[in-house]
Amino acid sequence: MNQPATIKKSKTASYYAWVGVFFLCLAGLIGALYYSTIKIDYVWRWYRIPQYFIFKEKIDIKSQVVGRISEISYHNGKALIIVKTDGEDKTYAVPEGDIKVSKGEYVNHGYVLAFYEKWKPGILLQGLWLTIKVSAIATLLGILIGLIGGLARLSSNPAFKWASIIYIEIIRGSPLLVQIFIWYFVLGTLINTILGKYGINPIPPLWYGVAALACFTGAYVAEIVRAGIQSIHRGQVEASRSLGMTYAQSMRYVVLPQALRRILPPLAGQFISLIKDSSLLGIIAIRELSKATREVVTTSLQPFELWFVCALLYLVLTFTLSMFVQYLERRTAV
Amino acid sequence: MIEVQNIYKTFLIPHRVEALVNVSCKIEAGEVVVVIGPSGSGKSTLLRCLNHLEAADSGKIIIEGIDILDPKTNINKLRAEVGMVFQSFSLFPHKSVLENITLAQKVVRKRTKNESLDKAFFLLNKVGIKDKANVYPDQLSGGQQQRVAIARALAMDPKIMLFDEPTSALDPEMIGEVLDVMKNLAREGMTMVVVTHEMGFAKEVADRVIFMDMGAIVEEGTPEHFFTNPENERTKLFLSQIL
């Protein structure tokens, strides 16, 4: 691939002066923000944030029987505590070192025998994971819907063509928020009620959220796919058809590989939008990153730090995606 | 053998053009027919109708005994028997020269990888660019691209080859190399229909010349007759303009 030619200019003093102005403005903005938070007596507590990502949970091992500790034996870093009761003896395997009882001690129901600590993901990490999961599934479904929608849009069959046009126009013409409500409160109620009548468990809100995002993205992807296919010269289809390929073969081997290369940048933009739009799913009780942040804000009362962290996490996701697409573009370039 | 009987073709988009008006002709196996005429005379449309890239509105086209306008005809099967070479080459830019030639062999003819590679190398040798097997089309000159396009069409073992102004998009110094490949093909007995402005080629290679104007065949005959002793006024006018 040819690199665009850049003319190297020698940097003048005024260039560096303006670089200085830029950083001064940036520092000024951050300073002003910080100063105003001090003015309203906001206390920054960044050290409280990591616990919402990962924390150590203390788990107690409690006796479920009444009796006396008859034996504590150790092997392979584990301890076996045997509780002698009136009936059958009960044995507990616990991690060595954190034992709270000794031999001969009398234990009752709920008496703590030992405890151990375990790392657990915090609510923000769980929310981040859910955002990634929802976005990834909706992206894959969106590509599938968009590909079918785009091909149907170009079809000469009126049933396919009109269905595709109506789908694209409805989805693009209404707000995503409303579509999420329709998916959850209208379609969700209908489907779950009908499923309930046949004794089938209801589908959790997560999947209605995924469906809403996938259908929304699919409409935009369909238009991108259509434009991509139409941008491939007619001669390519004619050449492949003249060799005896069917329409499907010509699409698969000749047109789509070329179109895909051209539509990668707009597709990436669409999927970056999708990641950001997934923040709307909080309204139907899906605890993705934004909803998780809102919940933490109400319990921790540290909104400033948390919302900045939330924005930063979205930025990390979208930036990673755009880097990945750039890598793909370079790899597929001839 | 190709038999064209009374075909009509009218384009409505972007505006109404009667591209073919009651065209009939017959091309025997092994015959080389050159179609000439002013631009817009319908010669390319006639060629494109022969492998159904354009569907004629009415009339009959029978190729190797198959009625190609019959909706029951498997048009893909027919197209594999009729090779076509385009003015703008239309090579697949995302595939190497070798892949360009092997793709349809594998997909349409269901040949194995080795069979199709053998065929591809044989044909690249024949068109004289064996050393360019692994490059991409945009690294080739126009003449080389067109020779690859010919090899790509020949790889299907067609019974008939259609050439739609194969040298019109080429720089003058490259026309010769493409015409040489076509002359060799003609010598081997391939049935060829060539739309071209290369009168030298027509004189040297053609068994028959068809002159078209305004969607109709005005005059046809052997090159000797056609170039030395044309009967129709319009043929005379056209020849006086180009020769």
XYZ file of C-alpha atoms in Angstrom:
577
model
C 0.000 0.000 0.000
C 1.229 3.459 -0.797
C 1.739 5.775 2.105
C 0.304 9.228 1.481
C 3.156 11.565 0.743
C 3.740 14.004 3.556
C 5.789 17.091 3.072
C 8.091 17.618 6.005
C 8.066 21.177 7.129
C 10.623 22.536 9.517
C 8.816 23.471 12.681
C 8.885 27.157 13.442
C 8.817 28.909 16.788
C 5.152 29.804 16.331
C 4.342 26.096 15.917
C 5.791 25.351 19.353
C 4.036 28.384 20.782
C 0.684 26.979 19.649
C 1.558 23.550 21.058
C 2.124 25.397 24.311
C -1.256 27.143 23.986
C -2.951 23.770 23.454
C -1.490 22.193 26.562
C -2.111 25.342 28.567
C -5.796 25.268 27.607
C -6.021 21.598 28.487
C -4.386 22.121 31.869
C -6.589 25.166 32.435
C -9.754 23.151 31.788
C -8.739 20.331 34.102
C -7.602 22.843 36.712
C -10.887 24.757 36.505
C -12.844 21.526 36.902
C -10.778 20.482 39.899
C -10.988 23.948 41.455
C -14.781 24.020 41.171
C -15.093 20.601 42.817
C -12.997 21.914 45.709
C -15.324 24.913 45.861
C -18.320 22.649 46.494
C -16.322 20.618 49.027
C -16.236 17.497 46.904
C -13.773 15.014 48.307
C -11.996 12.965 45.667
C -11.541 9.381 46.830
C -9.964 7.517 43.940
C -8.726 4.788 46.312
C -12.314 3.635 46.756
C -12.753 2.844 43.067
C -10.711 -0.390 42.649
C -12.970 -2.330 45.047
C -15.784 -2.025 42.508
C -13.657 -3.890 40.015
C -12.237 -6.635 42.189
C -12.420 -7.312 45.897
C -11.570 -9.959 48.460
C -14.607 -11.633 49.864
C -14.420 -13.352 53.265
C -16.326 -16.608 53.263
C -17.141 -18.296 56.592
C -17.449 -22.025 56.971
C -20.107 -22.620 59.576
C -21.040 -25.708 61.476
C -24.403 -27.106 60.512
C -24.570 -29.503 63.469
C -24.285 -29.453 67.287
C -21.360 -31.371 68.731
C -17.746 -31.418 69.811
C -14.635 -31.133 67.655
C -13.180 -34.585 67.837
C -10.246 -34.242 65.467
C -8.382 -31.736 63.295
C -6.003 -33.272 60.795
C -3.845 -31.569 58.170
C -2.747 -32.741 54.795
C -1.851 -31.090 51.461
C -2.524 -27.619 52.809
C -6.060 -28.580 53.774
C -7.455 -29.245 57.203
C -10.176 -31.743 58.028
C -12.340 -30.839 60.989
C -14.456 -33.688 62.352
C -17.416 -32.741 64.503
C -18.688 -35.556 66.758
C -22.405 -35.425 67.251
C -25.027 -37.651 68.842
C -25.759 -39.164 65.493
C -23.388 -39.281 62.508
C -20.051 -37.458 62.582
C -19.689 -34.520 60.200
C -16.422 -33.721 58.406
C -15.490 -30.257 57.058
C -12.583 -29.667 54.706
C -11.191 -26.147 55.171
C -8.068 -24.270 54.043
C -5.257 -24.649 56.570
C -4.325 -21.576 58.603
C -7.644 -19.838 59.060
C -9.190 -22.228 61.555
C -11.147 -20.560 64.336
C -11.731 -23.634 66.542
C -9.558 -26.096 68.383
C -9.872 -29.731 69.343
C -12.380 -30.511 72.085
C -14.308 -27.283 71.558
C -18.089 -27.416 71.628
C -19.797 -26.010 68.537
C -23.398 -25.043 67.912
C -25.411 -24.373 64.737
C -23.884 -21.539 62.748
C -20.674 -21.543 64.734
C -17.796 -20.326 62.512
C -15.273 -23.143 62.128
C -12.964 -21.421 59.684
C -12.961 -18.820 56.943
C -11.197 -18.168 53.680
C -10.828 -15.224 51.331
C -11.620 -15.232 47.662
C -11.117 -12.637 44.916
C -14.442 -11.718 43.368
C -15.209 -9.454 40.403
C -16.832 -6.193 41.473
C -20.011 -4.761 40.042
C -18.221 -2.498 37.546
C -16.196 -5.393 36.140
C -19.373 -7.445 35.852
C -21.072 -4.517 34.120
C -18.120 -4.111 31.746
C -18.212 -7.811 30.918
C -21.948 -7.644 30.231
C -21.445 -4.641 27.935
C -18.780 -6.555 26.010
C -20.970 -9.650 25.815
C -24.090 -7.793 24.685
C -22.130 -5.773 22.115
C -20.347 -8.837 20.730
C -23.527 -10.884 20.300
C -25.433 -7.928 18.852
C -22.529 -7.228 16.453
C -22.503 -10.796 15.130
C -26.290 -10.877 14.753
C -26.189 -7.382 13.251
C -23.706 -8.507 10.578
C -25.920 -11.480 9.744
C -29.110 -9.383 9.586
C -27.319 -6.633 7.677
C -25.887 -9.033 5.110
C -29.281 -10.629 4.467
C -30.991 -7.227 4.544
C -28.477 -5.690 2.135
C -28.731 -8.558 -0.359
C -32.545 -8.518 -0.077
C -32.502 -4.750 -0.667
C -30.725 -5.342 -3.994
C -32.888 -8.306 -4.972
C -35.252 -7.988 -7.897
C -37.794 -10.107 -6.003
C -40.384 -7.595 -4.706
C -41.127 -9.601 -1.542
C -37.486 -9.499 -0.434
C -36.870 -5.977 -1.660
C -39.922 -4.353 -0.088
C -39.540 -6.243 3.184
C -35.960 -5.003 3.399
C -36.877 -1.401 2.549
C -39.659 -1.313 5.159
C -37.413 -2.861 7.806
C -34.615 -0.379 7.143
C -36.921 2.652 7.059
C -38.796 1.734 10.259
C -35.646 1.005 12.227
C -33.752 4.039 11.005
C -36.752 6.305 11.469
C -37.452 5.622 15.130
C -35.365 6.187 18.271
C -33.422 3.245 19.666
C -34.831 3.964 23.134
C -38.371 3.466 21.837
C -37.316 0.296 20.021
C -35.858 -1.115 23.244
C -39.139 -0.366 25.027
C -41.106 -2.067 22.254
C -38.856 -5.115 22.326
C -39.083 -5.468 26.089
C -42.528 -4.207 27.077
C -44.498 -5.166 23.966
C -42.789 -8.116 22.289
C -41.266 -9.299 25.567
C -44.635 -9.338 27.339
C -46.270 -11.107 24.406
C -43.603 -13.748 24.005
C -43.061 -14.423 27.695
C -46.790 -14.662 28.396
C -47.299 -17.091 25.548
C -44.268 -19.119 26.647
C -45.681 -19.131 30.183
C -48.935 -20.615 28.931
C -46.983 -23.578 27.600
C -45.009 -23.874 30.827
C -41.739 -22.616 29.319
C -39.488 -20.312 31.362
C -39.604 -16.649 30.286
C -36.729 -15.272 28.229
C -34.605 -12.896 30.391
C -34.543 -9.175 29.476
C -30.931 -9.497 28.326
C -32.028 -11.242 25.140
C -34.658 -8.632 24.320
C -31.958 -6.031 24.733
C -29.618 -7.949 22.434
C -32.415 -8.358 19.888
C -33.189 -4.629 19.955
C -29.533 -3.696 19.414
C -28.995 -6.346 16.726
C -32.066 -5.271 14.737
C -31.123 -1.619 15.093
C -27.561 -2.185 13.905
C -28.697 -4.631 11.222
C -30.652 -1.903 9.425
C -27.616 0.360 9.216
C -25.337 -2.526 8.246
C -27.817 -3.466 5.496
C -27.487 -0.003 3.971
C -23.685 -0.153 4.270
C -23.634 -3.606 2.622
C -25.916 -2.393 -0.164
C -23.700 0.615 -0.858
C -20.613 -1.611 -0.744
C -22.007 -4.093 -3.258
C -23.213 -1.312 -5.546
C -19.760 0.267 -5.463
C -18.277 -2.839 -7.099
C -18.131 -2.355 -10.837
C -20.846 -4.097 -12.860
C -18.119 -5.682 -14.972
C -17.072 -7.856 -12.040
C -20.491 -9.504 -11.895
C -20.625 -9.817 -15.676
C -17.160 -11.357 -15.846
C -17.948 -13.922 -13.161
C -21.374 -14.719 -14.594
C -19.904 -15.053 -18.085
C -17.658 -17.811 -16.679
C -20.747 -19.748 -15.672
C -20.894 -18.826 -11.995
C -24.304 -18.560 -10.391
C -25.459 -15.323 -8.761
C -24.600 -16.757 -5.336
C -21.124 -17.882 -6.432
C -20.423 -14.539 -8.036
C -21.446 -12.776 -4.813
C -19.455 -15.106 -2.585
C -16.186 -15.309 -4.507
C -16.035 -12.050 -6.406
C -18.304 -9.244 -5.193
C -18.535 -9.651 -1.413
C -14.772 -10.068 -0.776
C -14.163 -6.811 -2.636
C -17.150 -5.047 -1.058
C -16.159 -6.126 2.458
C -12.826 -4.382 2.099
C -14.542 -1.138 1.174
C -17.187 -1.259 3.880
C -14.849 -2.050 6.787
C -14.418 1.593 7.899
C -18.157 2.461 7.963
C -18.885 -0.901 9.588
C -16.380 -0.136 12.340
C -18.124 3.179 12.970
C -21.427 1.362 13.227
C -20.145 -1.138 15.764
C -18.511 1.596 17.835
C -21.949 3.228 17.937
C -23.394 -0.106 18.999
C -21.068 -0.352 22.006
C -22.080 3.138 23.089
C -25.785 2.512 22.448
C -25.678 -0.562 24.674
C -25.656 1.925 27.581
C -29.388 2.399 26.941
C -30.117 -1.173 27.974
C -29.970 -0.144 31.644
C -33.582 1.010 31.321
C -34.812 -2.557 30.937
C -32.911 -3.769 33.990
C -29.856 -5.091 32.182
C -26.929 -4.256 34.444
C -24.405 -3.249 31.805
C -21.611 -0.787 32.483
C -23.709 2.397 32.728
C -26.381 0.830 34.903
C -23.703 -0.713 37.108
C -22.031 2.677 37.457
C -25.357 4.276 38.394
C -25.879 1.665 41.070
C -22.405 2.132 42.495
C -22.879 5.909 42.490
C -26.005 5.599 44.641
C -24.216 3.443 47.210
C -20.765 5.028 47.221
C -21.677 8.684 46.687
C -18.559 9.168 44.539
C -20.239 10.186 41.257
C -17.368 12.246 39.839
C -14.763 9.497 39.928
C -17.199 6.797 38.840
C -18.619 8.567 35.805
C -15.127 9.436 34.601
C -14.119 5.802 35.016
C -17.255 4.690 33.182
C -16.521 7.010 30.232
C -12.908 5.854 30.177
C -13.947 2.193 30.028
C -16.212 2.859 27.029
C -13.321 4.687 25.404
C -11.059 1.687 25.940
C -13.630 -0.613 24.298
C -14.277 1.601 21.282
C -10.591 2.390 20.796
C -9.677 -1.302 20.902
C -12.319 -2.045 18.280
C -11.154 0.708 15.966
C -7.536 -0.483 16.318
C -8.647 -4.022 15.450
C -10.475 -2.820 12.352
C -7.464 -0.802 11.247
C -5.398 -3.962 11.566
C -7.950 -5.838 9.433
C -7.894 -3.088 6.819
C -4.137 -3.297 6.557
C -4.248 -7.068 6.337
C -6.877 -7.202 3.585
C -5.345 -4.408 1.524
C -3.821 -5.606 -1.734
C -22.752 -23.285 -33.965
C -24.746 -20.120 -33.282
C -28.079 -19.353 -34.853
C -29.673 -15.970 -34.268
C -33.206 -15.557 -35.571
C -35.016 -12.226 -35.676
C -33.951 -10.871 -32.299
C -35.021 -7.494 -30.965
C -33.636 -5.652 -27.976
C -34.850 -2.302 -26.707
C -33.327 -0.478 -23.740
C -35.705 1.729 -21.770
C -33.213 3.073 -19.242
C -31.893 5.778 -19.260
C -33.947 6.436 -22.382
C -35.528 4.383 -25.099
C -32.953 2.935 -27.497
C -33.689 0.279 -30.066
C -30.369 -1.514 -29.822
C -31.200 -4.536 -31.971
C -33.841 -4.567 -34.668
C -34.670 -7.864 -36.319
C -31.151 -9.281 -36.303
C -30.527 -12.723 -37.788
C -27.232 -14.437 -38.473
C -25.582 -17.807 -38.416
C -22.096 -18.658 -37.246
C -20.684 -22.087 -38.072
C -18.374 -24.084 -35.822
C -14.747 -23.041 -36.325
C -15.718 -19.826 -38.053
C -14.174 -16.475 -37.113
C -16.691 -13.683 -37.516
C -15.743 -10.048 -37.011
C -18.528 -7.595 -36.247
C -17.819 -3.985 -37.105
C -19.832 -0.821 -37.162
C -20.028 2.696 -35.741
C -20.476 3.105 -32.005
C -24.067 2.629 -30.884
C -24.760 0.300 -33.795
C -25.712 -2.605 -31.503
C -22.669 -4.825 -32.091
C -21.786 -5.109 -28.399
C -25.425 -5.711 -27.515
C -25.589 -8.528 -30.051
C -22.506 -10.106 -28.502
C -23.855 -9.747 -24.980
C -27.130 -11.322 -26.039
C -25.201 -14.394 -27.219
C -24.302 -15.375 -23.664
C -27.383 -13.864 -22.110
C -25.694 -10.985 -20.300
C -28.519 -9.146 -21.999
C -31.785 -10.965 -22.594
C -33.128 -10.390 -26.097
C -36.757 -9.189 -26.032
C -37.940 -11.530 -28.757
C -36.593 -13.877 -31.395
C -34.532 -16.988 -31.022
C -30.887 -17.657 -30.187
C -29.730 -21.243 -30.528
C -26.210 -22.144 -29.420
C -24.956 -25.712 -29.889
C -28.556 -26.789 -30.265
C -29.726 -25.100 -27.061
C -32.357 -22.368 -27.123
C -30.857 -19.859 -24.694
C -33.973 -17.695 -24.474
C -35.996 -20.664 -23.224
C -36.561 -20.011 -19.485
C -35.932 -23.703 -18.789
C -32.377 -23.516 -20.137
C -29.664 -23.599 -17.462
C -27.967 -20.396 -18.476
C -24.950 -20.932 -16.186
C -24.187 -24.210 -17.897
C -24.377 -22.516 -21.283
C -22.173 -19.602 -20.238
C -19.433 -22.023 -19.190
C -19.343 -23.148 -22.841
C -19.191 -19.595 -24.184
C -16.111 -17.645 -23.129
C -16.222 -13.874 -23.101
C -13.486 -11.252 -23.128
C -14.373 -7.693 -22.178
C -13.089 -4.323 -23.274
C -12.177 -3.405 -19.692
C -10.598 -6.830 -18.913
C -12.695 -7.184 -15.713
C -10.122 -9.322 -13.946
C -10.847 -9.947 -10.271
C -8.585 -7.386 -8.552
C -8.550 -9.186 -5.194
C -7.200 -12.405 -6.704
C -3.823 -13.203 -8.191
C -3.437 -14.057 -11.872
C -3.414 -17.747 -11.014
C -6.502 -17.471 -8.801
C -8.271 -15.512 -11.531
C -7.784 -18.436 -13.892
C -8.477 -21.251 -11.418
C -11.508 -19.819 -9.572
C -14.211 -20.647 -12.094
C -12.556 -23.980 -12.939
C -12.921 -25.035 -9.321
C -16.317 -23.467 -8.654
C -18.076 -24.143 -11.963
C -16.213 -27.063 -13.534
C -15.557 -28.698 -10.129
C -11.960 -29.428 -11.024
C -9.445 -30.262 -8.326
C -6.823 -27.743 -7.297
C -4.083 -29.560 -9.226
C -6.118 -29.975 -12.392
C -7.026 -26.301 -12.427
C -3.443 -25.240 -11.710
C -2.117 -27.415 -14.541
C -4.642 -25.866 -16.888
C -3.793 -22.358 -15.677
C -0.063 -22.803 -16.243
C -0.668 -24.344 -19.658
C -2.776 -21.341 -20.675
C -0.449 -18.745 -19.164
C 2.309 -20.327 -21.206
C 0.126 -20.149 -24.262
C -0.619 -16.440 -23.834
C 3.049 -15.831 -23.000
C 2.991 -14.571 -19.403
C 3.968 -17.621 -17.392
C 6.243 -15.539 -15.159
C 3.343 -13.397 -13.919
C 1.385 -16.240 -12.331
C 1.522 -14.947 -8.775
C 1.135 -11.211 -9.243
C -2.083 -9.238 -8.869
C -3.857 -7.720 -11.886
C -2.995 -4.117 -10.983
C 0.697 -4.979 -11.367
C 0.197 -5.926 -15.020
C 0.083 -3.781 -18.129
C -3.186 -3.538 -20.030
C -2.026 -5.995 -22.677
C -0.963 -8.504 -20.057
C -4.265 -8.104 -18.212
C -6.212 -8.772 -21.378
C -4.148 -11.892 -22.077
C -4.894 -13.123 -18.559
C -8.578 -12.452 -19.230
C -8.362 -14.551 -22.398
C -6.638 -17.341 -20.463
C -9.346 -17.105 -17.792
C -12.062 -17.576 -20.399
C -10.174 -20.398 -22.165
C -9.733 -22.247 -18.875
C -13.383 -23.253 -19.020
C -12.730 -25.093 -22.322
C -15.367 -23.063 -24.139
C -16.690 -24.085 -27.535
C -17.172 -20.460 -28.555
C -15.259 -17.298 -27.663
C -16.829 -13.844 -27.718
C -14.555 -10.788 -27.809
C -16.095 -7.408 -26.997
C -13.653 -4.777 -28.306
C -10.720 -6.549 -26.630
C -8.123 -4.011 -27.750
C -10.057 -0.740 -27.451
C -8.835 0.060 -23.937
C -5.196 -0.712 -24.723
C -2.252 1.509 -25.449
C -1.290 1.137 -29.145
C 1.950 -0.739 -28.427
C 0.060 -3.449 -26.555
C -2.612 -4.168 -29.133
C -0.315 -6.462 -31.125
C 0.357 -8.906 -28.289
C -3.368 -9.411 -27.664
C -4.182 -9.767 -31.368
C -1.406 -12.372 -31.715
C -3.027 -14.498 -29.019
C -6.365 -14.180 -30.802
C -4.827 -15.090 -34.172
C -3.326 -18.229 -32.674
C -6.685 -19.114 -31.234
C -8.330 -18.649 -34.628
C -5.709 -20.856 -36.261
C -6.506 -23.606 -33.758
C -10.062 -23.644 -35.038
C -11.883 -21.862 -32.219
C -15.307 -20.480 -33.069
C -14.936 -16.760 -32.495
C -17.174 -13.721 -32.644
C -15.107 -10.553 -32.405
C -16.377 -7.017 -32.087
C -13.447 -4.802 -32.962
C -12.199 -1.707 -34.713
C -9.002 -3.475 -35.803
C -9.549 -3.696 -39.539
C -6.158 -5.343 -39.997
C -7.268 -8.204 -37.797
C -10.539 -8.484 -39.707
C -8.766 -8.647 -43.055
C -6.211 -11.171 -41.912
C -8.161 -13.526 -39.685
C -11.884 -13.214 -40.314
C -13.769 -15.789 -42.341
C -16.651 -13.378 -42.499
C -17.283 -9.736 -41.648
C -20.634 -8.437 -40.409
C -21.307 -4.726 -40.642
C -23.951 -3.349 -38.298
C -25.566 0.063 -38.153
C -28.513 1.356 -36.125
C -29.248 -2.015 -34.589
C -29.402 -3.966 -37.819
C -27.026 -6.036 -39.930
C -26.428 -3.942 -43.013
C -24.027 -6.131 -44.916
C -22.000 -9.276 -44.465
C -19.469 -11.164 -46.471
C -15.883 -12.345 -46.777
C -13.226 -9.755 -45.905
C -12.114 -9.557 -49.548
C -15.604 -8.749 -50.681
C -16.293 -6.484 -47.754
C -13.219 -4.297 -47.889
C -12.732 -4.138 -51.628
C -16.224 -4.250 -53.005
C -18.878 -3.201 -50.469
C -22.399 -2.896 -51.857
C -24.267 -0.851 -49.279
C -23.930 2.943 -49.155
C -23.622 3.028 -45.378
C -20.837 0.426 -45.475
C -18.984 2.484 -48.027
C -19.377 5.622 -45.902
C -18.161 3.844 -42.753
C -15.167 2.323 -44.509
C -14.228 5.647 -46.059
C -14.259 7.200 -42.588
C -12.016 4.655 -40.914
C -9.642 3.486 -43.616
